[in-house]
PDB file of C-alpha atoms in Angstrom:
ATOM      1  CA  MET A   1     -51.650  53.741 -64.840  1.00  0.00           C
ATOM      2  CA  ALA A   2     -53.678  56.505 -63.306  1.00  0.00           C
ATOM      3  CA  GLN A   3     -52.630  60.013 -64.417  1.00  0.00           C
ATOM      4  CA  THR A   4     -51.699  62.275 -61.430  1.00  0.00           C
ATOM      5  CA  SER A   5     -53.424  65.416 -61.849  1.00  0.00           C
ATOM      6  CA  PRO A   6     -51.793  68.595 -62.265  1.00  0.00           C
ATOM      7  CA  GLN A   7     -52.916  70.263 -58.714  1.00  0.00           C
ATOM      8  CA  LYS A   8     -51.355  67.584 -56.915  1.00  0.00           C
ATOM      9  CA  VAL A   9     -47.949  67.949 -59.130  1.00  0.00           C
ATOM     10  CA  VAL A  10     -48.424  71.523 -57.698  1.00  0.00           C
ATOM     11  CA  SER A  11     -49.214  70.757 -54.100  1.00  0.00           C
ATOM     12  CA  VAL A  12     -45.734  68.358 -53.953  1.00  0.00           C
ATOM     13  CA  TYR A  13     -43.994  71.478 -55.063  1.00  0.00           C
ATOM     14  CA  LEU A  14     -45.557  73.448 -52.621  1.00  0.00           C
ATOM     15  CA  TYR A  15     -45.155  71.652 -49.299  1.00  0.00           C
ATOM     16  CA  ILE A  16     -43.201  72.989 -46.774  1.00  0.00           C
ATOM     17  CA  PRO A  17     -40.178  71.054 -47.063  1.00  0.00           C
ATOM     18  CA  ASN A  18     -39.511  71.837 -50.121  1.00  0.00           C
ATOM     19  CA  ILE A  19     -40.631  75.465 -50.211  1.00  0.00           C
ATOM     20  CA  ILE A  20     -37.573  75.597 -47.485  1.00  0.00           C
ATOM     21  CA  GLY A  21     -35.231  73.993 -50.119  1.00  0.00           C
ATOM     22  CA  TYR A  22     -36.001  76.937 -52.263  1.00  0.00           C
ATOM     23  CA  MET A  23     -34.810  79.728 -49.607  1.00  0.00           C
ATOM     24  CA  ARG A  24     -31.619  77.299 -48.877  1.00  0.00           C
ATOM     25  CA  VAL A  25     -31.042  77.538 -53.136  1.00  0.00           C
ATOM     26  CA  LEU A  26     -32.098  81.862 -52.655  1.00  0.00           C
ATOM     27  CA  MET A  27     -29.293  82.303 -49.719  1.00  0.00           C
ATOM     28  CA  ASN A  28     -26.787  80.399 -51.196  1.00  0.00           C
ATOM     29  CA  CYS A  29     -26.781  82.317 -54.433  1.00  0.00           C
ATOM     30  CA  VAL A  30     -27.005  85.410 -52.469  1.00  0.00           C
ATOM     31  CA  ALA A  31     -24.232  84.169 -49.852  1.00  0.00           C
ATOM     32  CA  PHE A  32     -21.568  83.399 -53.191  1.00  0.00           C
ATOM     33  CA  ALA A  33     -22.256  86.514 -54.833  1.00  0.00           C
ATOM     34  CA  LEU A  34     -21.251  88.988 -51.542  1.00  0.00           C
ATOM     35  CA  CYS A  35     -18.752  85.987 -50.228  1.00  0.00           C
ATOM     36  CA  PHE A  36     -15.788  88.662 -51.283  1.00  0.00           C
ATOM     37  CA  SER A  37     -17.609  91.673 -50.401  1.00  0.00           C
ATOM     38  CA  ASN A  38     -18.886  90.693 -47.066  1.00  0.00           C
ATOM     39  CA  LYS A  39     -17.477  87.358 -45.735  1.00  0.00           C
ATOM     40  CA  THR A  40     -19.372  87.800 -41.952  1.00  0.00           C
ATOM     41  CA  LEU A  41     -22.758  87.643 -44.383  1.00  0.00           C
ATOM     42  CA  PHE A  42     -21.849  84.972 -46.174  1.00  0.00           C
ATOM     43  CA  ALA A  43     -20.991  83.159 -43.108  1.00  0.00           C
ATOM     44  CA  ILE A  44     -24.422  83.914 -41.508  1.00  0.00           C
ATOM     45  CA  LEU A  45     -26.377  82.915 -44.712  1.00  0.00           C
ATOM     46  CA  TYR A  46     -24.488  79.643 -45.812  1.00  0.00           C
ATOM     47  CA  PHE A  47     -24.765  78.465 -42.014  1.00  0.00           C
ATOM     48  CA  PHE A  48     -28.932  79.228 -41.739  1.00  0.00           C
ATOM     49  CA  SER A  49     -28.816  77.256 -45.784  1.00  0.00           C
ATOM     50  CA  PHE A  50     -27.061  74.337 -43.198  1.00  0.00           C
ATOM     51  CA  PHE A  51     -29.417  74.595 -40.729  1.00  0.00           C
ATOM     52  CA  CYS A  52     -32.186  74.665 -42.514  1.00  0.00           C
ATOM     53  CA  ASP A  53     -31.019  71.215 -44.062  1.00  0.00           C
ATOM     54  CA  GLY A  54     -32.328  69.652 -40.737  1.00  0.00           C
ATOM     55  CA  LEU A  55     -35.162  71.812 -40.627  1.00  0.00           C
ATOM     56  CA  ASP A  56     -36.769  70.819 -43.383  1.00  0.00           C
ATOM     57  CA  GLY A  57     -36.488  67.239 -43.029  1.00  0.00           C
ATOM     58  CA  TRP A  58     -38.087  67.819 -39.534  1.00  0.00           C
ATOM     59  CA  PHE A  59     -41.182  69.512 -41.086  1.00  0.00           C
ATOM     60  CA  ALA A  60     -41.131  66.642 -43.904  1.00  0.00           C
ATOM     61  CA  ARG A  61     -41.698  64.255 -40.941  1.00  0.00           C
ATOM     62  CA  LYS A  62     -44.173  66.834 -38.645  1.00  0.00           C
ATOM     63  CA  PHE A  63     -46.225  67.185 -41.765  1.00  0.00           C
ATOM     64  CA  ASN A  64     -46.059  64.096 -43.513  1.00  0.00           C
ATOM     65  CA  GLN A  65     -44.963  66.061 -46.665  1.00  0.00           C
ATOM     66  CA  VAL A  66     -42.126  63.523 -47.533  1.00  0.00           C
ATOM     67  CA  SER A  67     -41.446  63.407 -51.104  1.00  0.00           C
ATOM     68  CA  THR A  68     -38.845  62.353 -53.596  1.00  0.00           C
ATOM     69  CA  PHE A  69     -38.527  65.405 -55.499  1.00  0.00           C
ATOM     70  CA  GLY A  70     -37.758  66.907 -51.816  1.00  0.00           C
ATOM     71  CA  ALA A  71     -35.057  64.477 -50.731  1.00  0.00           C
ATOM     72  CA  VAL A  72     -33.224  65.031 -54.579  1.00  0.00           C
ATOM     73  CA  LEU A  73     -33.680  68.818 -53.945  1.00  0.00           C
ATOM     74  CA  ASP A  74     -32.412  68.494 -50.780  1.00  0.00           C
ATOM     75  CA  MET A  75     -29.294  66.614 -51.323  1.00  0.00           C
ATOM     76  CA  ILE A  76     -28.636  68.518 -54.986  1.00  0.00           C
ATOM     77  CA  THR A  77     -28.257  72.004 -52.715  1.00  0.00           C
ATOM     78  CA  ASP A  78     -26.088  70.101 -50.127  1.00  0.00           C
ATOM     79  CA  ARG A  79     -23.764  69.090 -52.554  1.00  0.00           C
ATOM     80  CA  VAL A  80     -23.244  71.773 -54.658  1.00  0.00           C
ATOM     81  CA  SER A  81     -23.226  74.400 -52.006  1.00  0.00           C
ATOM     82  CA  THR A  82     -20.514  72.537 -50.328  1.00  0.00           C
ATOM     83  CA  ALA A  83     -18.696  72.104 -53.840  1.00  0.00           C
ATOM     84  CA  CYS A  84     -18.793  76.025 -54.522  1.00  0.00           C
ATOM     85  CA  LEU A  85     -17.040  76.133 -50.890  1.00  0.00           C
ATOM     86  CA  LEU A  86     -14.537  73.862 -51.404  1.00  0.00           C
ATOM     87  CA  ALA A  87     -13.608  75.196 -54.925  1.00  0.00           C
ATOM     88  CA  LEU A  88     -13.435  78.587 -53.221  1.00  0.00           C
ATOM     89  CA  LEU A  89     -11.071  77.301 -50.414  1.00  0.00           C
ATOM     90  CA  SER A  90      -8.958  75.972 -53.369  1.00  0.00           C
ATOM     91  CA  GLN A  91      -8.099  79.517 -54.850  1.00  0.00           C
ATOM     92  CA  LEU A  92      -7.333  80.606 -51.182  1.00  0.00           C
ATOM     93  CA  TYR A  93      -5.154  78.330 -49.818  1.00  0.00           C
ATOM     94  CA  ARG A  94      -2.300  76.087 -50.674  1.00  0.00           C
ATOM     95  CA  PRO A  95      -2.003  73.255 -52.275  1.00  0.00           C
ATOM     96  CA  GLY A  96      -5.768  73.960 -53.422  1.00  0.00           C
ATOM     97  CA  LEU A  97      -5.733  70.014 -54.794  1.00  0.00           C
ATOM     98  CA  ILE A  98      -6.604  68.814 -51.114  1.00  0.00           C
ATOM     99  CA  PHE A  99      -9.724  70.944 -51.144  1.00  0.00           C
ATOM    100  CA  LEU A 100     -10.462  69.835 -54.914  1.00  0.00           C
ATOM    101  CA  SER A 101      -9.872  66.148 -53.616  1.00  0.00           C
ATOM    102  CA  LEU A 102     -12.164  66.676 -50.966  1.00  0.00           C
ATOM    103  CA  LEU A 103     -15.062  68.023 -53.530  1.00  0.00           C
ATOM    104  CA  GLY A 104     -14.436  65.025 -55.775  1.00  0.00           C
ATOM    105  CA  LEU A 105     -15.004  62.727 -53.049  1.00  0.00           C
ATOM    106  CA  ASP A 106     -17.746  64.138 -51.543  1.00  0.00           C
ATOM    107  CA  ILE A 107     -19.660  64.109 -55.020  1.00  0.00           C
ATOM    108  CA  ALA A 108     -18.494  60.467 -56.019  1.00  0.00           C
ATOM    109  CA  SER A 109     -19.481  59.018 -52.607  1.00  0.00           C
ATOM    110  CA  HIS A 110     -22.816  60.319 -52.588  1.00  0.00           C
ATOM    111  CA  TRP A 111     -23.523  59.787 -56.241  1.00  0.00           C
ATOM    112  CA  LEU A 112     -22.109  56.145 -56.102  1.00  0.00           C
ATOM    113  CA  GLN A 113     -24.276  55.518 -52.889  1.00  0.00           C
ATOM    114  CA  MET A 114     -27.708  57.131 -54.635  1.00  0.00           C
ATOM    115  CA  TYR A 115     -27.215  54.926 -57.437  1.00  0.00           C
ATOM    116  CA  SER A 116     -26.497  51.717 -55.919  1.00  0.00           C
ATOM    117  CA  SER A 117     -29.835  52.144 -53.579  1.00  0.00           C
ATOM    118  CA  PHE A 118     -31.288  53.087 -56.647  1.00  0.00           C
ATOM    119  CA  LEU A 119     -30.083  49.694 -58.320  1.00  0.00           C
ATOM    120  CA  SER A 120     -31.312  48.025 -54.776  1.00  0.00           C
ATOM    121  CA  GLY A 121     -34.350  49.073 -55.243  1.00  0.00           C
ATOM    122  CA  LYS A 122     -34.677  51.582 -52.072  1.00  0.00           C
ATOM    123  CA  THR A 123     -36.142  54.491 -51.302  1.00  0.00           C
ATOM    124  CA  SER A 124     -33.411  56.491 -49.709  1.00  0.00           C
ATOM    125  CA  HIS A 125     -29.829  56.348 -49.765  1.00  0.00           C
ATOM    126  CA  LYS A 126     -29.611  56.428 -45.927  1.00  0.00           C
ATOM    127  CA  ASP A 127     -30.824  52.964 -45.896  1.00  0.00           C
ATOM    128  CA  VAL A 128     -27.624  50.990 -45.184  1.00  0.00           C
ATOM    129  CA  LYS A 129     -29.172  48.419 -42.454  1.00  0.00           C
ATOM    130  CA  ASP A 130     -28.172  45.724 -45.056  1.00  0.00           C
ATOM    131  CA  LYS A 131     -24.151  47.017 -44.892  1.00  0.00           C
ATOM    132  CA  SER A 132     -21.993  45.604 -42.838  1.00  0.00           C
ATOM    133  CA  ASN A 133     -19.696  48.263 -41.522  1.00  0.00           C
ATOM    134  CA  TRP A 134     -20.442  50.078 -38.178  1.00  0.00           C
ATOM    135  CA  LEU A 135     -19.454  53.126 -38.848  1.00  0.00           C
ATOM    136  CA  LEU A 136     -21.876  53.880 -41.963  1.00  0.00           C
ATOM    137  CA  LYS A 137     -24.696  52.330 -40.025  1.00  0.00           C
ATOM    138  CA  ALA A 138     -24.383  54.771 -37.050  1.00  0.00           C
ATOM    139  CA  TYR A 139     -23.271  57.544 -39.393  1.00  0.00           C
ATOM    140  CA  TYR A 140     -27.073  57.095 -41.285  1.00  0.00           C
ATOM    141  CA  GLY A 141     -28.398  55.298 -38.251  1.00  0.00           C
ATOM    142  CA  GLN A 142     -27.934  58.046 -35.116  1.00  0.00           C
ATOM    143  CA  ARG A 143     -29.244  61.636 -35.880  1.00  0.00           C
ATOM    144  CA  LEU A 144     -27.034  63.788 -33.291  1.00  0.00           C
ATOM    145  CA  PHE A 145     -23.974  61.928 -34.880  1.00  0.00           C
ATOM    146  CA  MET A 146     -24.242  62.022 -38.079  1.00  0.00           C
ATOM    147  CA  ALA A 147     -25.540  66.326 -37.364  1.00  0.00           C
ATOM    148  CA  PHE A 148     -22.110  66.569 -35.653  1.00  0.00           C
ATOM    149  CA  CYS A 149     -20.037  65.069 -38.569  1.00  0.00           C
ATOM    150  CA  CYS A 150     -21.952  67.109 -40.789  1.00  0.00           C
ATOM    151  CA  SER A 151     -21.863  70.396 -38.430  1.00  0.00           C
ATOM    152  CA  GLY A 152     -17.973  69.631 -38.450  1.00  0.00           C
ATOM    153  CA  SER A 153     -17.147  69.505 -41.940  1.00  0.00           C
ATOM    154  CA  GLU A 154     -19.263  72.876 -42.909  1.00  0.00           C
ATOM    155  CA  VAL A 155     -18.320  74.806 -39.682  1.00  0.00           C
ATOM    156  CA  LEU A 156     -14.595  74.227 -40.249  1.00  0.00           C
ATOM    157  CA  TYR A 157     -14.929  75.459 -44.078  1.00  0.00           C
ATOM    158  CA  ILE A 158     -16.507  78.530 -43.110  1.00  0.00           C
ATOM    159  CA  ILE A 159     -13.972  79.392 -40.375  1.00  0.00           C
ATOM    160  CA  LEU A 160     -11.172  78.345 -42.747  1.00  0.00           C
ATOM    161  CA  PHE A 161     -13.038  80.775 -45.119  1.00  0.00           C
ATOM    162  CA  LEU A 162     -13.335  84.053 -43.035  1.00  0.00           C
ATOM    163  CA  LEU A 163      -9.719  83.038 -42.080  1.00  0.00           C
ATOM    164  CA  ALA A 164      -8.601  83.282 -44.957  1.00  0.00           C
ATOM    165  CA  GLY A 165      -6.238  86.196 -46.143  1.00  0.00           C
ATOM    166  CA  ASN A 166      -5.716  88.253 -49.584  1.00  0.00           C
ATOM    167  CA  GLN A 167      -2.669  86.108 -50.462  1.00  0.00           C
ATOM    168  CA  SER A 168      -3.068  82.463 -51.143  1.00  0.00           C
ATOM    169  CA  GLU A 169      -1.042  80.721 -47.719  1.00  0.00           C
ATOM    170  CA  SER A 170      -0.807  77.222 -46.430  1.00  0.00           C
ATOM    171  CA  VAL A 171      -3.750  76.030 -44.793  1.00  0.00           C
ATOM    172  CA  LEU A 172      -1.850  74.329 -41.732  1.00  0.00           C
ATOM    173  CA  ASP A 173       0.149  77.651 -40.811  1.00  0.00           C
ATOM    174  CA  VAL A 174      -3.445  79.408 -40.543  1.00  0.00           C
ATOM    175  CA  CYS A 175      -4.909  76.813 -38.431  1.00  0.00           C
ATOM    176  CA  LEU A 176      -2.015  76.690 -36.216  1.00  0.00           C
ATOM    177  CA  ASN A 177      -1.476  80.342 -36.046  1.00  0.00           C
ATOM    178  CA  ALA A 178      -5.294  80.750 -35.262  1.00  0.00           C
ATOM    179  CA  MET A 179      -5.342  78.526 -32.519  1.00  0.00           C
ATOM    180  CA  LYS A 180      -2.157  80.127 -30.919  1.00  0.00           C
ATOM    181  CA  GLN A 181      -4.164  83.223 -31.211  1.00  0.00           C
ATOM    182  CA  SER A 182      -7.402  82.177 -29.217  1.00  0.00           C
ATOM    183  CA  SER A 183      -7.874  79.074 -26.851  1.00  0.00           C
ATOM    184  CA  LEU A 184     -11.672  79.279 -27.953  1.00  0.00           C
ATOM    185  CA  LEU A 185     -11.078  78.972 -31.600  1.00  0.00           C
ATOM    186  CA  SER A 186      -8.441  76.075 -30.932  1.00  0.00           C
ATOM    187  CA  LEU A 187     -11.269  74.443 -29.139  1.00  0.00           C
ATOM    188  CA  ILE A 188     -13.696  75.132 -31.857  1.00  0.00           C
ATOM    189  CA  LEU A 189     -11.183  73.748 -34.688  1.00  0.00           C
ATOM    190  CA  CYS A 190     -10.553  70.816 -32.644  1.00  0.00           C
ATOM    191  CA  LEU A 191     -14.235  69.849 -32.334  1.00  0.00           C
ATOM    192  CA  THR A 192     -14.564  70.590 -36.065  1.00  0.00           C
ATOM    193  CA  LEU A 193     -11.522  68.547 -37.151  1.00  0.00           C
ATOM    194  CA  ILE A 194     -13.062  65.499 -35.430  1.00  0.00           C
ATOM    195  CA  GLY A 195     -16.356  65.879 -36.959  1.00  0.00           C
ATOM    196  CA  TRP A 196     -14.726  66.408 -40.322  1.00  0.00           C
ATOM    197  CA  GLY A 197     -12.452  63.935 -40.452  1.00  0.00           C
ATOM    198  CA  ILE A 198     -15.175  60.791 -39.257  1.00  0.00           C
ATOM    199  CA  LYS A 199     -17.396  62.582 -42.255  1.00  0.00           C
ATOM    200  CA  GLN A 200     -14.225  62.049 -44.750  1.00  0.00           C
ATOM    201  CA  VAL A 201     -13.895  58.013 -43.436  1.00  0.00           C
ATOM    202  CA  VAL A 202     -17.241  57.568 -43.877  1.00  0.00           C
ATOM    203  CA  ASN A 203     -17.492  59.148 -47.522  1.00  0.00           C
ATOM    204  CA  ILE A 204     -14.662  56.562 -48.214  1.00  0.00           C
ATOM    205  CA  ILE A 205     -16.335  53.607 -46.585  1.00  0.00           C
ATOM    206  CA  GLN A 206     -19.785  54.412 -48.173  1.00  0.00           C
ATOM    207  CA  MET A 207     -18.195  54.494 -51.872  1.00  0.00           C
ATOM    208  CA  LYS A 208     -16.341  51.452 -51.652  1.00  0.00           C
ATOM    209  CA  THR A 209     -19.844  49.599 -50.598  1.00  0.00           C
ATOM    210  CA  ALA A 210     -21.814  51.413 -52.542  1.00  0.00           C
ATOM    211  CA  ALA A 211     -19.111  50.517 -55.506  1.00  0.00           C
ATOM    212  CA  ASP A 212     -19.487  46.985 -54.089  1.00  0.00           C
ATOM    213  CA  SER A 213     -22.829  47.333 -54.620  1.00  0.00           C
ATOM    214  CA  CYS A 214     -22.742  47.608 -58.178  1.00  0.00           C
ATOM    215  CA  VAL A 215     -20.283  44.721 -59.148  1.00  0.00           C
ATOM    216  CA  PHE A 216     -22.752  42.864 -56.848  1.00  0.00           C
ATOM    217  CA  TYR A 217     -25.855  43.938 -59.286  1.00  0.00           C
ATOM    218  CA  ASP A 218     -23.778  43.239 -62.010  1.00  0.00           C
ATOM    219  CA  MET A 219     -22.723  39.759 -61.045  1.00  0.00           C
ATOM    220  CA  LYS A 220     -26.321  38.630 -60.311  1.00  0.00           C
ATOM    221  CA  ARG A 221     -27.482  39.719 -63.337  1.00  0.00           C
ATOM    222  CA  SER A 222     -25.065  37.809 -65.547  1.00  0.00           C
ATOM    223  CA  ARG A 223     -25.715  34.764 -64.043  1.00  0.00           C
TER     224      ARG A 223
END
């Protein structure tokens, strides 16, 4: 097998989408460092990092700079940033187990999907053409639909963080009180809840289908 030159390796690290990925990591580090002292700045940095998640993909396709490293960096950044925010929310609201359960579902679902994709020889965990579930195909096949679901989840978590008080409160009570005070906030919460709900259903379906793929892989090997 031909050896890869050090210059080629370095050039991959310096791909434009990968540089955007490094910036996302930095923004998230600063955001969480300031999350309690400056909630507004946290929300701005966190959301801009989330926005750049779509931006790096556009640059990768535009300049033909798609790389496995970039895809892994992108997913790790997504999962870690969402996990950190859910961990924060679990300390600000009761019952905190809700947010910890969402954290576990998010990580388990995506990890299983990545691993089952690897076993199937696929280059991307978003390749679900061979799956039978229509919602999973729509989620990964339609970029706007996927963007709506992901944005709904992240924006909902940011809003909950901004609404959180100094003492632990019921997440349901906080949402209902916020909706009573502002019709615009009510509309935003309803839209984000729809996107969030669909994403959680997709996570459950994805986890089940990925687990089935792992089982089928074992069955094929044992024949």
